[in-house]
Amino acid sequence: MEISKDLSLKEIKLPKSWEKKPNETEYMDFVFQEAVEMGAWRKDNEADILTHHHGTDSARFFWPNADFEGLVLGGELMVWFFAFDEIFDGGFIEDDESEQYRLVNRMNRVFLEGILEDDSTGAERMGYHLRNKVKEKCGERRLSTFHRFNSSCVQWVDSIIPFNKLKKNQKSLDLDLFLYHRKFNIGIIPCFMISEIILDPMSSIDSFIWSDSRWIKMCEHICEIITIINDCASYDKEIKENGGLLNSLKFVQLEKNLNMQEAFEYLSNYSNELIKQYIELQTSFLKSYKTTKNSDDYNSILTSIVDNIHGLTCATIGWSIQCPRYLSHTHPFVELRRNTEIITKICNLNK
C-alpha cells in the first residue's frame, strides 16, 4: 500500500481529561488458565495464546481503576467475545447459515435461560460462567443490572449474523446503516454493564438513572466513536485480509468517491461532532442526578462510572496502538506504523 500522507488518530479530538493510565497485567494469566479449563482456549496453541493476550490486554485499558477481581471479570468478557466471534470470523461456518443460527440460539439460551447444553463449547461455558458470576455479584439488590447485562450480551450475539450479511452483494455501505448495526456489534454495551458492577459494588446508584434517555444516547455516541477508532486502527489488517467492505474508512472512500485522506477527514469530523454532542448530554445528565442526593460518595461513584464510559474511547486508542494484530510498517496511521523488528518485540512481550 502506498502512503501518500500520514494520517493521525489525533484528528479525533478526544478531551485530554479522558485519558487514563492502563492497569496492571497480572489478571491475564489467571483468566487464561480459566479459559483453558473451560475449553475456550487450547493450552499450547500459539494462535489461542496470542488471541487471548491481544484480547484480554484490552481490559487493563478499559478498566484502569479496577481491582484484580474486576480485571478478571473484564478479561472473562473479552475471552467470551473473542472465542465466540472467532467461530464466525474464522471462516469455519461462513457458508452454513443453519449452523450459524444454531450456535446463536444455543448461546442465547445460555444468557436468557441459564441453560448449558451437555455438548457445550468452550465459548458457551465461558458465557455460562460469566452470566452466573454477574448474577452473583449483582444479587437481589440490583437485578436490573444483571438483566441489562444479559440483554446486552444477547443483543451482541444476535448482531453477529446480520452484521456479516451487510457485506453480501454490496460494493459499499451507507455509513448511517453501518453505524446503526455496529453500535450493537462492536461489543461495548456489555462493557458498560461491567463498569457499573466494578465501580459501584454496593449498588449506591439508583437503577432508574441508567434508563434515562440521555444516558442511553451517550452510550450510543461512545459506541459509534469507538467503532470509527477501531476501523481506523484495524484498517491495514482488514484490507490485507479482504475485510475492507465492513471497514468504514474503506467503504466511505468507495461510497463518496474520496481518497483515504478525505475519507478520514470525513470520519474524524463526524466523530468530533459526536464528541461535542456527548459532552453536552453528559453535562445535562450529571446536573440532573448529582443534585438528587446529598452524598459525596454517591456523586463520586456516579462521576466515576460516567468517566469510565467516555474513557473507553481513549482506552481503545491506547490498546490499539500497542496491539500486534493492528501494527504494520505499511499502516496509514502514524500511531500504528512500526517496523517488523519492533512488532516482533511487542509480540514477544505479549506472550
mmCIF file of C-alpha atoms in Angstrom:
data_model
loop_
_atom_site.group_PDB
_atom_site.id
_atom_site.type_symbol
_atom_site.label_atom_id
_atom_site.label_comp_id
_atom_site.label_asym_id
_atom_site.label_seq_id
_atom_site.Cartn_x
_atom_site.Cartn_y
_atom_site.Cartn_z
ATOM 1 C CA MET A 1 0.000 0.000 0.000
ATOM 2 C CA GLU A 2 1.365 3.365 -0.996
ATOM 3 C CA ILE A 3 1.117 6.004 1.690
ATOM 4 C CA SER A 4 0.694 9.470 0.239
ATOM 5 C CA LYS A 5 0.188 11.297 3.507
ATOM 6 C CA ASP A 6 0.499 10.410 7.170
ATOM 7 C CA LEU A 7 -2.820 10.139 8.968
ATOM 8 C CA SER A 8 -3.155 10.572 12.720
ATOM 9 C CA LEU A 9 -5.791 9.480 15.219
ATOM 10 C CA LYS A 10 -5.176 12.793 16.973
ATOM 11 C CA GLU A 11 -7.567 14.346 14.453
ATOM 12 C CA ILE A 12 -10.314 12.704 16.504
ATOM 13 C CA LYS A 13 -10.393 15.359 19.225
ATOM 14 C CA LEU A 14 -10.918 13.417 22.436
ATOM 15 C CA PRO A 15 -10.581 15.555 25.584
ATOM 16 C CA LYS A 16 -7.234 15.113 27.313
ATOM 17 C CA SER A 17 -9.042 14.552 30.621
ATOM 18 C CA TRP A 18 -10.491 11.307 29.231
ATOM 19 C CA GLU A 19 -7.056 9.676 29.093
ATOM 20 C CA LYS A 20 -6.096 7.275 31.898
ATOM 21 C CA LYS A 21 -3.020 5.179 32.634
ATOM 22 C CA PRO A 22 -3.701 1.471 31.985
ATOM 23 C CA ASN A 23 -3.953 -1.042 34.822
ATOM 24 C CA GLU A 24 -1.638 -3.935 35.702
ATOM 25 C CA THR A 25 -1.459 -7.209 33.723
ATOM 26 C CA GLU A 26 -1.400 -9.953 36.372
ATOM 27 C CA TYR A 27 -5.014 -10.947 35.712
ATOM 28 C CA MET A 28 -4.248 -12.109 32.157
ATOM 29 C CA ASP A 29 -2.549 -15.402 33.099
ATOM 30 C CA PHE A 30 -5.281 -16.166 35.650
ATOM 31 C CA VAL A 31 -8.003 -15.696 33.032
ATOM 32 C CA PHE A 32 -6.022 -17.763 30.520
ATOM 33 C CA GLN A 33 -5.959 -20.736 32.895
ATOM 34 C CA GLU A 34 -9.706 -20.369 33.410
ATOM 35 C CA ALA A 35 -10.280 -20.249 29.656
ATOM 36 C CA VAL A 36 -8.161 -23.370 29.103
ATOM 37 C CA GLU A 37 -10.073 -25.269 31.799
ATOM 38 C CA MET A 38 -13.368 -24.302 30.149
ATOM 39 C CA GLY A 39 -12.125 -25.269 26.697
ATOM 40 C CA ALA A 40 -12.336 -21.752 25.279
ATOM 41 C CA TRP A 41 -8.587 -21.894 24.533
ATOM 42 C CA ARG A 42 -6.131 -24.718 23.919
ATOM 43 C CA LYS A 43 -3.218 -24.583 26.360
ATOM 44 C CA ASP A 44 -0.313 -24.964 23.916
ATOM 45 C CA ASN A 45 -1.912 -23.484 20.802
ATOM 46 C CA GLU A 46 0.042 -20.396 19.711
ATOM 47 C CA ALA A 47 -2.931 -18.815 17.919
ATOM 48 C CA ASP A 48 -5.114 -19.160 21.033
ATOM 49 C CA ILE A 49 -2.354 -17.780 23.271
ATOM 50 C CA LEU A 50 -1.886 -14.715 21.067
ATOM 51 C CA THR A 51 -5.632 -14.141 20.691
ATOM 52 C CA HIS A 52 -6.021 -14.353 24.453
ATOM 53 C CA HIS A 53 -3.270 -11.855 25.196
ATOM 54 C CA HIS A 54 -4.312 -9.444 22.461
ATOM 55 C CA GLY A 55 -7.939 -9.600 23.564
ATOM 56 C CA THR A 56 -7.703 -9.628 27.356
ATOM 57 C CA ASP A 57 -4.997 -6.963 27.321
ATOM 58 C CA SER A 58 -7.777 -4.500 26.481
ATOM 59 C CA ALA A 59 -9.312 -4.955 29.953
ATOM 60 C CA ARG A 60 -6.476 -3.093 31.655
ATOM 61 C CA PHE A 61 -7.123 -0.133 29.341
ATOM 62 C CA PHE A 62 -10.915 -0.295 29.656
ATOM 63 C CA TRP A 63 -10.949 -0.521 33.460
ATOM 64 C CA PRO A 64 -7.845 1.359 34.659
ATOM 65 C CA ASN A 65 -9.132 1.716 38.238
ATOM 66 C CA ALA A 66 -10.445 -1.820 38.729
ATOM 67 C CA ASP A 67 -9.005 -4.203 41.301
ATOM 68 C CA PHE A 68 -7.771 -7.695 40.392
ATOM 69 C CA GLU A 69 -11.245 -9.216 40.671
ATOM 70 C CA GLY A 70 -12.715 -6.533 38.431
ATOM 71 C CA LEU A 71 -9.986 -7.036 35.824
ATOM 72 C CA VAL A 72 -10.653 -10.783 35.854
ATOM 73 C CA LEU A 73 -14.333 -10.115 35.170
ATOM 74 C CA GLY A 74 -13.431 -7.785 32.309
ATOM 75 C CA GLY A 75 -10.918 -10.313 30.971
ATOM 76 C CA GLU A 76 -13.525 -13.085 31.039
ATOM 77 C CA LEU A 77 -15.872 -10.915 28.989
ATOM 78 C CA MET A 78 -13.132 -10.417 26.394
ATOM 79 C CA VAL A 79 -12.422 -14.167 26.205
ATOM 80 C CA TRP A 80 -16.120 -14.791 25.594
ATOM 81 C CA PHE A 81 -16.233 -12.126 22.861
ATOM 82 C CA PHE A 82 -13.178 -13.397 21.017
ATOM 83 C CA ALA A 83 -13.860 -17.138 21.440
ATOM 84 C CA PHE A 84 -17.436 -16.925 20.133
ATOM 85 C CA ASP A 85 -16.797 -14.354 17.414
ATOM 86 C CA GLU A 86 -13.872 -16.370 16.049
ATOM 87 C CA ILE A 87 -16.304 -19.149 15.061
ATOM 88 C CA PHE A 88 -17.978 -16.716 12.650
ATOM 89 C CA ASP A 89 -14.956 -14.637 11.604
ATOM 90 C CA GLY A 90 -12.608 -17.586 11.205
ATOM 91 C CA GLY A 91 -14.410 -18.929 8.140
ATOM 92 C CA PHE A 92 -15.369 -22.217 9.836
ATOM 93 C CA ILE A 93 -19.122 -21.894 9.173
ATOM 94 C CA GLU A 94 -19.185 -18.982 6.735
ATOM 95 C CA ASP A 95 -21.394 -20.773 4.165
ATOM 96 C CA ASP A 96 -23.562 -22.713 6.629
ATOM 97 C CA GLU A 97 -26.348 -20.362 7.706
ATOM 98 C CA SER A 98 -28.295 -23.043 9.567
ATOM 99 C CA GLU A 99 -25.244 -23.813 11.703
ATOM 100 C CA GLN A 100 -24.720 -20.118 12.378
ATOM 101 C CA TYR A 101 -28.268 -19.725 13.686
ATOM 102 C CA ARG A 102 -27.992 -22.950 15.685
ATOM 103 C CA LEU A 103 -24.942 -21.621 17.543
ATOM 104 C CA VAL A 104 -26.552 -18.203 18.056
ATOM 105 C CA ASN A 105 -29.674 -19.824 19.533
ATOM 106 C CA ARG A 106 -27.598 -22.030 21.832
ATOM 107 C CA MET A 107 -25.633 -19.053 23.134
ATOM 108 C CA ASN A 108 -28.824 -17.077 23.652
ATOM 109 C CA ARG A 109 -30.216 -19.903 25.799
ATOM 110 C CA VAL A 110 -27.139 -19.585 27.996
ATOM 111 C CA PHE A 111 -27.980 -15.963 28.813
ATOM 112 C CA LEU A 112 -31.776 -15.997 28.558
ATOM 113 C CA GLU A 113 -32.436 -19.230 30.455
ATOM 114 C CA GLY A 114 -29.143 -20.073 32.131
ATOM 115 C CA ILE A 115 -29.075 -23.376 30.220
ATOM 116 C CA LEU A 116 -25.805 -25.029 29.200
ATOM 117 C CA GLU A 117 -26.064 -27.945 26.772
ATOM 118 C CA ASP A 118 -24.353 -31.264 27.555
ATOM 119 C CA ASP A 119 -22.178 -30.895 24.452
ATOM 120 C CA SER A 120 -21.344 -27.254 25.223
ATOM 121 C CA THR A 121 -18.486 -25.447 23.512
ATOM 122 C CA GLY A 122 -15.734 -23.558 25.325
ATOM 123 C CA ALA A 123 -17.299 -20.234 24.377
ATOM 124 C CA GLU A 124 -20.658 -21.368 25.756
ATOM 125 C CA ARG A 125 -19.059 -22.489 29.017
ATOM 126 C CA MET A 126 -17.323 -19.121 29.380
ATOM 127 C CA GLY A 127 -20.625 -17.351 28.667
ATOM 128 C CA TYR A 128 -22.390 -19.502 31.274
ATOM 129 C CA HIS A 129 -19.649 -18.769 33.808
ATOM 130 C CA LEU A 130 -19.839 -15.051 33.050
ATOM 131 C CA ARG A 131 -23.642 -14.952 33.372
ATOM 132 C CA ASN A 132 -23.619 -16.726 36.728
ATOM 133 C CA LYS A 133 -20.773 -14.622 38.067
ATOM 134 C CA VAL A 134 -22.531 -11.376 37.154
ATOM 135 C CA LYS A 135 -25.775 -12.681 38.699
ATOM 136 C CA GLU A 136 -23.965 -13.482 41.944
ATOM 137 C CA LYS A 137 -22.255 -10.108 42.062
ATOM 138 C CA CYS A 138 -25.494 -8.244 41.385
ATOM 139 C CA GLY A 139 -27.596 -10.185 43.889
ATOM 140 C CA GLU A 140 -31.192 -9.285 44.636
ATOM 141 C CA ARG A 141 -30.254 -5.671 45.233
ATOM 142 C CA ARG A 142 -29.566 -4.873 41.615
ATOM 143 C CA LEU A 143 -31.289 -7.453 39.482
ATOM 144 C CA SER A 144 -31.862 -4.705 36.924
ATOM 145 C CA THR A 145 -28.108 -4.571 36.230
ATOM 146 C CA PHE A 146 -27.991 -8.345 35.820
ATOM 147 C CA HIS A 147 -30.920 -8.308 33.405
ATOM 148 C CA ARG A 148 -29.468 -5.420 31.415
ATOM 149 C CA PHE A 149 -26.136 -7.240 31.209
ATOM 150 C CA ASN A 150 -27.871 -10.369 29.920
ATOM 151 C CA SER A 151 -29.862 -8.315 27.412
ATOM 152 C CA SER A 152 -26.718 -6.594 26.135
ATOM 153 C CA CYS A 153 -24.992 -9.960 25.632
ATOM 154 C CA VAL A 154 -27.976 -11.388 23.745
ATOM 155 C CA GLN A 155 -28.109 -8.209 21.680
ATOM 156 C CA TRP A 156 -24.454 -8.670 20.746
ATOM 157 C CA VAL A 157 -24.923 -12.351 19.869
ATOM 158 C CA ASP A 158 -27.957 -11.514 17.724
ATOM 159 C CA SER A 159 -25.993 -8.809 15.878
ATOM 160 C CA ILE A 160 -23.289 -11.102 14.501
ATOM 161 C CA ILE A 161 -25.138 -12.724 11.579
ATOM 162 C CA PRO A 162 -26.987 -9.563 10.391
ATOM 163 C CA PHE A 163 -23.780 -7.534 10.590
ATOM 164 C CA ASN A 164 -21.859 -10.044 8.481
ATOM 165 C CA LYS A 165 -24.706 -10.026 5.949
ATOM 166 C CA LEU A 166 -24.186 -6.305 5.367
ATOM 167 C CA LYS A 167 -21.238 -7.026 3.088
ATOM 168 C CA LYS A 168 -23.067 -9.534 0.898
ATOM 169 C CA ASN A 169 -23.923 -8.368 -2.617
ATOM 170 C CA GLN A 170 -22.839 -4.802 -1.872
ATOM 171 C CA LYS A 171 -19.964 -2.830 -3.319
ATOM 172 C CA SER A 172 -20.089 -0.324 -0.483
ATOM 173 C CA LEU A 173 -22.144 0.521 2.601
ATOM 174 C CA ASP A 174 -24.012 3.573 3.809
ATOM 175 C CA LEU A 175 -22.302 4.958 6.931
ATOM 176 C CA ASP A 176 -25.534 5.546 8.864
ATOM 177 C CA LEU A 177 -26.743 1.995 8.196
ATOM 178 C CA PHE A 178 -23.347 0.601 9.152
ATOM 179 C CA LEU A 179 -23.101 2.537 12.428
ATOM 180 C CA TYR A 180 -26.625 1.608 13.443
ATOM 181 C CA HIS A 181 -25.712 -2.092 13.240
ATOM 182 C CA ARG A 182 -22.173 -1.699 14.514
ATOM 183 C CA LYS A 183 -23.058 0.114 17.747
ATOM 184 C CA PHE A 184 -24.521 -3.196 18.927
ATOM 185 C CA ASN A 185 -21.983 -5.437 17.196
ATOM 186 C CA ILE A 186 -18.892 -3.612 18.488
ATOM 187 C CA GLY A 187 -19.475 -5.209 21.908
ATOM 188 C CA ILE A 188 -19.114 -2.081 24.021
ATOM 189 C CA ILE A 189 -22.580 -2.116 25.618
ATOM 190 C CA PRO A 190 -21.820 -5.192 27.795
ATOM 191 C CA CYS A 191 -18.648 -3.342 28.869
ATOM 192 C CA PHE A 192 -20.837 -0.522 30.226
ATOM 193 C CA MET A 193 -22.605 -3.058 32.462
ATOM 194 C CA ILE A 194 -19.283 -4.437 33.693
ATOM 195 C CA SER A 195 -18.227 -0.881 34.560
ATOM 196 C CA GLU A 196 -21.324 -0.473 36.735
ATOM 197 C CA ILE A 197 -20.534 -3.693 38.595
ATOM 198 C CA ILE A 198 -16.864 -2.868 39.085
ATOM 199 C CA LEU A 199 -17.248 0.786 40.067
ATOM 200 C CA ASP A 200 -20.457 0.553 42.131
ATOM 201 C CA PRO A 201 -20.071 -2.724 44.072
ATOM 202 C CA MET A 202 -22.574 -1.669 46.763
ATOM 203 C CA SER A 203 -25.191 -0.546 44.221
ATOM 204 C CA SER A 204 -25.276 3.005 45.532
ATOM 205 C CA ILE A 205 -26.672 4.477 42.315
ATOM 206 C CA ASP A 206 -30.420 4.236 41.733
ATOM 207 C CA SER A 207 -31.015 1.822 38.865
ATOM 208 C CA PHE A 208 -33.594 4.067 37.168
ATOM 209 C CA ILE A 209 -30.822 6.518 36.315
ATOM 210 C CA TRP A 210 -29.445 4.128 33.682
ATOM 211 C CA SER A 211 -32.813 4.186 31.880
ATOM 212 C CA ASP A 212 -32.532 7.923 31.265
ATOM 213 C CA SER A 213 -32.740 8.549 27.512
ATOM 214 C CA ARG A 214 -29.747 10.908 27.757
ATOM 215 C CA TRP A 215 -27.600 8.128 29.231
ATOM 216 C CA ILE A 216 -28.691 5.690 26.533
ATOM 217 C CA LYS A 217 -27.846 8.242 23.836
ATOM 218 C CA MET A 218 -24.488 8.965 25.486
ATOM 219 C CA CYS A 219 -23.657 5.256 25.339
ATOM 220 C CA GLU A 220 -24.677 5.065 21.681
ATOM 221 C CA HIS A 221 -22.430 8.020 20.842
ATOM 222 C CA ILE A 222 -19.487 6.309 22.560
ATOM 223 C CA CYS A 223 -20.165 3.098 20.617
ATOM 224 C CA GLU A 224 -20.082 4.986 17.322
ATOM 225 C CA ILE A 225 -16.889 6.872 18.204
ATOM 226 C CA ILE A 226 -15.169 3.630 19.237
ATOM 227 C CA THR A 227 -16.358 1.969 16.019
ATOM 228 C CA ILE A 228 -14.659 4.633 13.919
ATOM 229 C CA ILE A 229 -11.468 4.479 16.016
ATOM 230 C CA ASN A 230 -11.438 0.693 15.735
ATOM 231 C CA ASP A 231 -11.911 0.810 11.950
ATOM 232 C CA CYS A 232 -9.009 3.222 11.580
ATOM 233 C CA ALA A 233 -6.778 1.079 13.787
ATOM 234 C CA SER A 234 -7.684 -2.179 12.029
ATOM 235 C CA TYR A 235 -7.654 -0.704 8.502
ATOM 236 C CA ASP A 236 -4.376 -2.183 7.287
ATOM 237 C CA LYS A 237 -5.162 -5.616 8.757
ATOM 238 C CA GLU A 238 -8.658 -5.759 7.261
ATOM 239 C CA ILE A 239 -7.572 -4.587 3.820
ATOM 240 C CA LYS A 240 -4.916 -7.314 3.707
ATOM 241 C CA GLU A 241 -7.496 -9.895 4.839
ATOM 242 C CA ASN A 242 -10.106 -8.708 2.301
ATOM 243 C CA GLY A 243 -12.344 -7.381 5.069
ATOM 244 C CA GLY A 244 -12.487 -3.820 3.814
ATOM 245 C CA LEU A 245 -16.202 -3.910 2.948
ATOM 246 C CA LEU A 246 -17.003 -3.788 6.679
ATOM 247 C CA ASN A 247 -14.456 -1.080 7.455
ATOM 248 C CA SER A 248 -15.884 2.440 7.458
ATOM 249 C CA LEU A 249 -12.631 4.093 6.377
ATOM 250 C CA LYS A 250 -12.612 1.897 3.272
ATOM 251 C CA PHE A 251 -16.254 1.979 2.269
ATOM 252 C CA VAL A 252 -16.560 5.745 2.806
ATOM 253 C CA GLN A 253 -13.866 6.071 0.137
ATOM 254 C CA LEU A 254 -15.960 3.920 -2.195
ATOM 255 C CA GLU A 255 -19.345 5.368 -1.294
ATOM 256 C CA LYS A 256 -18.337 9.017 -1.586
ATOM 257 C CA ASN A 257 -15.558 8.667 -4.168
ATOM 258 C CA LEU A 258 -12.911 10.059 -1.793
ATOM 259 C CA ASN A 259 -9.244 9.312 -1.323
ATOM 260 C CA MET A 260 -8.108 7.975 2.040
ATOM 261 C CA GLN A 261 -7.149 11.388 3.437
ATOM 262 C CA GLU A 262 -10.548 12.841 2.511
ATOM 263 C CA ALA A 263 -12.407 9.816 3.884
ATOM 264 C CA PHE A 264 -10.597 10.079 7.217
ATOM 265 C CA GLU A 265 -11.308 13.785 7.373
ATOM 266 C CA TYR A 266 -14.992 12.985 6.858
ATOM 267 C CA LEU A 267 -14.941 10.345 9.643
ATOM 268 C CA SER A 268 -12.943 12.491 12.073
ATOM 269 C CA ASN A 269 -15.365 15.401 11.578
ATOM 270 C CA TYR A 270 -18.254 13.005 12.150
ATOM 271 C CA SER A 271 -16.588 11.732 15.339
ATOM 272 C CA ASN A 272 -15.827 15.206 16.617
ATOM 273 C CA GLU A 273 -19.476 16.174 16.232
ATOM 274 C CA LEU A 274 -20.456 13.093 18.246
ATOM 275 C CA ILE A 275 -17.946 14.069 20.951
ATOM 276 C CA LYS A 276 -19.480 17.539 21.121
ATOM 277 C CA GLN A 277 -22.997 16.098 21.417
ATOM 278 C CA TYR A 278 -21.832 13.624 24.040
ATOM 279 C CA ILE A 279 -20.285 16.346 26.232
ATOM 280 C CA GLU A 280 -23.494 18.381 26.063
ATOM 281 C CA LEU A 281 -25.571 15.366 27.110
ATOM 282 C CA GLN A 282 -23.143 14.431 29.867
ATOM 283 C CA THR A 283 -23.300 17.927 31.352
ATOM 284 C CA SER A 284 -27.081 17.828 31.410
ATOM 285 C CA PHE A 285 -27.189 14.257 32.729
ATOM 286 C CA LEU A 286 -24.806 14.860 35.639
ATOM 287 C CA LYS A 287 -26.508 18.132 36.519
ATOM 288 C CA SER A 288 -29.803 16.270 36.918
ATOM 289 C CA TYR A 289 -28.564 13.465 39.151
ATOM 290 C CA LYS A 290 -25.641 14.840 41.113
ATOM 291 C CA THR A 291 -28.106 17.085 42.945
ATOM 292 C CA THR A 292 -30.666 14.386 43.824
ATOM 293 C CA LYS A 293 -28.778 13.130 46.866
ATOM 294 C CA ASN A 294 -26.664 14.988 49.355
ATOM 295 C CA SER A 295 -23.834 12.476 49.360
ATOM 296 C CA ASP A 296 -20.240 12.924 48.269
ATOM 297 C CA ASP A 297 -19.871 9.145 47.852
ATOM 298 C CA TYR A 298 -22.956 8.958 45.639
ATOM 299 C CA ASN A 299 -21.739 11.795 43.423
ATOM 300 C CA SER A 300 -18.223 10.353 43.288
ATOM 301 C CA ILE A 301 -19.446 6.910 42.172
ATOM 302 C CA LEU A 302 -21.781 8.397 39.575
ATOM 303 C CA THR A 303 -18.969 10.536 38.174
ATOM 304 C CA SER A 304 -16.535 7.584 38.120
ATOM 305 C CA ILE A 305 -18.953 5.489 36.042
ATOM 306 C CA VAL A 306 -19.523 8.328 33.574
ATOM 307 C CA ASP A 307 -15.764 8.948 33.387
ATOM 308 C CA ASN A 308 -15.150 5.289 32.685
ATOM 309 C CA ILE A 309 -17.721 5.199 29.878
ATOM 310 C CA HIS A 310 -16.199 8.057 27.889
ATOM 311 C CA GLY A 311 -12.724 6.888 28.877
ATOM 312 C CA LEU A 312 -13.309 3.764 26.785
ATOM 313 C CA THR A 313 -12.661 5.914 23.697
ATOM 314 C CA CYS A 314 -9.117 6.814 24.729
ATOM 315 C CA ALA A 315 -8.663 3.263 26.037
ATOM 316 C CA THR A 316 -9.465 1.921 22.570
ATOM 317 C CA ILE A 317 -6.722 4.066 21.073
ATOM 318 C CA GLY A 318 -4.258 3.187 23.842
ATOM 319 C CA TRP A 319 -4.861 -0.525 23.400
ATOM 320 C CA SER A 320 -4.882 -0.415 19.592
ATOM 321 C CA ILE A 321 -1.569 1.379 19.125
ATOM 322 C CA GLN A 322 0.301 -1.342 21.014
ATOM 323 C CA CYS A 323 -1.717 -4.352 19.816
ATOM 324 C CA PRO A 324 0.365 -6.517 17.432
ATOM 325 C CA ARG A 325 -2.706 -7.589 15.442
ATOM 326 C CA TYR A 326 -3.056 -3.991 14.167
ATOM 327 C CA LEU A 327 0.546 -2.799 13.880
ATOM 328 C CA SER A 328 2.157 -2.675 10.454
ATOM 329 C CA HIS A 329 5.042 -0.987 8.699
ATOM 330 C CA THR A 330 2.560 -0.002 5.946
ATOM 331 C CA HIS A 331 -0.181 1.344 8.225
ATOM 332 C CA PRO A 332 -1.617 4.707 7.078
ATOM 333 C CA PHE A 333 -1.832 5.956 10.689
ATOM 334 C CA VAL A 334 1.459 7.026 12.180
ATOM 335 C CA GLU A 335 0.491 5.788 15.656
ATOM 336 C CA LEU A 336 0.206 2.217 14.354
ATOM 337 C CA ARG A 337 3.136 2.166 11.979
ATOM 338 C CA ARG A 338 6.012 0.021 13.215
ATOM 339 C CA ASN A 339 8.861 -1.786 11.534
ATOM 340 C CA THR A 340 8.959 -5.588 11.629
ATOM 341 C CA GLU A 341 11.607 -5.704 14.378
ATOM 342 C CA ILE A 342 9.545 -3.565 16.771
ATOM 343 C CA ILE A 343 6.366 -5.554 16.046
ATOM 344 C CA THR A 344 8.220 -8.779 16.831
ATOM 345 C CA LYS A 345 9.430 -7.368 20.167
ATOM 346 C CA ILE A 346 5.894 -6.297 21.084
ATOM 347 C CA CYS A 347 4.566 -9.747 20.168
ATOM 348 C CA ASN A 348 7.151 -11.364 22.436
ATOM 349 C CA LEU A 349 6.193 -9.039 25.304
ATOM 350 C CA ASN A 350 2.545 -10.018 24.881
ATOM 351 C CA LYS A 351 3.181 -13.756 25.029
#
